[in-house]
């Protein structure tokens, strides 16, 4: 055994691809052997291959094609498929990221056997057990040998749950590394503002894809109504790059999308980063978008009843509006009165390096 760790990264959805990219780049820079397992939870080009291209990532070593299905079926078949890959690769460390069904499956497959499991973006809590993501992140955290947390606040939450300090490493969030690497490239290369005929800071953005919002027609319509009220007051357009799940629900529930809200397919990373960066305000139920707006200095209104990113509320970049239309529009109005003078609570852009340093040091200690 040497102290150069062999790593297997398990990923499968848009946010995992984006937030694992800095780790894959850092492994490449250090010449660490790294195997990528793509679960296939996301498979549409707009949620998958476009990110591999734009983030300059190698093709995955394994592609599992799990596709969409119920939670149990998706998670269960992934556990069964990941286990033999780990047997074949026998890595020193298995990394999972975030809170999806792919995260949970990778965690269980690794932790039930002899492999060391690291959970990237550990320690987030919405305290809402109705969310599938909350169960996934709690279970992954309690399965993991190493918990790479973005902030001290997350470390404290894990301590409160009895997770020993020596398993917890405060590294920052790799989302900062990704934004720092790509924000200027997005400004240079993306034509998204021209494509939608938008002027900087004279439009809003909406992303809503979370099950508790778009699978409930009343909540979904209330969000659209609230965003539309704000847009009407300001006389601006709203661009809504919609996840396929949301587009499906619009059709299924026969939802009348207001004229000011332009519903389009999900955008590539560079186009979306540019759109976020130059928006007057972003309405969202996404975790990653709450973080990115905070990093980019864009005001954010979260259309949920809770958030596992409370740091964004504390620094003032984000506000929780729920889905009541009047509250959604007045929250955006109030955000416009706030100065954009907050600092980024998610680290300095060296999270991937810190994660690999921690893995390397732990392996060296084991070898010694
Ligand atoms: C998943 C995660 C969520 C994360 C989101 C990131 C879970 C439980 N949820 O939600 O935490 O925020 O990814 O975007 O893991 N679909 C496609 N093409 C695809 C993938 C899905 O059309 O490539 C459609 C299918 O109709 C599918 C639906 O979207 O049934 C939901 O997909 P699923 O992977 O179950 O959950 P997401 O909503 O993507
Ligand atoms: N994103 C994107 N195109 C879009 C919408 C989002 O590239 O049209 C990116 C965004 O920059 C962020 C990530 O997707 O990095 C967030 O993923 P998502 O909202 O699907 O998941 P969550 O963060 O809620 O788990």
CSV table of C-alpha atoms and ligand atoms in Angstrom, one decimal, residues 13-15 41-44 47 68-69 71 74 99-102 132-133 136 209-210 243-245 248, ligand 1:
chain,number,residue,atom,x,y,z
A,13,UNK,CA,-27.2,13.7,-11.2
A,14,UNK,CA,-26.6,17.2,-12.4
A,15,UNK,CA,-25.5,18.7,-9.1
A,41,UNK,CA,-30.0,8.6,-12.4
A,42,UNK,CA,-29.8,11.5,-14.8
A,43,UNK,CA,-29.5,10.6,-18.4
A,44,UNK,CA,-31.1,13.4,-20.5
A,47,UNK,CA,-29.0,17.1,-17.2
A,68,UNK,CA,-35.9,6.8,-13.4
A,69,UNK,CA,-38.0,4.6,-11.1
A,71,UNK,CA,-37.0,5.4,-4.7
A,74,UNK,CA,-33.6,2.9,-8.0
A,99,UNK,CA,-28.2,13.9,-1.0
A,100,UNK,CA,-29.6,12.0,-4.0
A,101,UNK,CA,-30.6,8.4,-4.3
A,102,UNK,CA,-27.3,7.8,-6.1
A,132,UNK,CA,-36.3,12.4,0.3
A,133,UNK,CA,-33.1,14.4,0.2
A,136,UNK,CA,-30.5,10.5,2.0
A,209,UNK,CA,-37.9,21.2,-9.6
A,210,UNK,CA,-38.3,19.8,-6.1
A,243,UNK,CA,-36.0,20.4,-15.1
A,244,UNK,CA,-37.8,17.7,-17.2
A,245,UNK,CA,-39.7,16.7,-14.0
A,248,UNK,CA,-43.8,17.0,-17.3
B,1,LIG,C1,-33.0,14.3,-8.2
B,1,LIG,C2,-32.7,14.4,-6.7
B,1,LIG,C3,-32.8,15.8,-6.2
B,1,LIG,C4,-31.9,16.7,-6.9
B,1,LIG,C5,-32.2,16.6,-8.4
B,1,LIG,C6,-31.1,17.4,-9.2
B,1,LIG,C7,-33.4,12.3,-5.5
B,1,LIG,C8,-34.4,11.7,-4.6
B,1,LIG,N1,-33.7,13.5,-6.0
B,1,LIG,O1,-34.3,14.8,-8.4
B,1,LIG,O2,-32.4,15.8,-4.8
B,1,LIG,O3,-32.1,18.1,-6.6
B,1,LIG,O4,-32.0,15.2,-8.8
B,1,LIG,O5,-31.6,17.8,-10.4
B,1,LIG,O6,-32.4,11.7,-5.8
B,1,LIG,N2,-36.0,12.8,-15.7
B,1,LIG,C9,-35.7,13.0,-17.1
B,1,LIG,N3,-34.4,12.9,-17.4
B,1,LIG,C10,-33.4,12.6,-16.6
B,1,LIG,C11,-33.8,12.4,-15.2
B,1,LIG,C12,-35.1,12.5,-14.8
B,1,LIG,O7,-36.6,13.3,-17.9
B,1,LIG,O8,-32.3,12.6,-17.0
B,1,LIG,C13,-37.4,13.0,-15.3
B,1,LIG,C14,-38.2,11.6,-15.2
B,1,LIG,O9,-39.5,11.8,-15.5
B,1,LIG,C15,-38.1,11.3,-13.7
B,1,LIG,C16,-38.1,12.7,-13.1
B,1,LIG,O10,-37.4,13.5,-14.0
B,1,LIG,O11,-39.1,10.4,-13.3
B,1,LIG,C17,-37.5,12.7,-11.7
B,1,LIG,O12,-36.1,12.2,-11.7
B,1,LIG,P1,-35.4,11.7,-10.4
B,1,LIG,O13,-34.0,11.4,-10.7
B,1,LIG,O14,-36.2,10.7,-9.8
B,1,LIG,O15,-35.4,12.9,-9.5
B,1,LIG,P2,-35.1,14.5,-9.7
B,1,LIG,O16,-36.3,15.2,-9.7
B,1,LIG,O17,-34.2,14.6,-10.9
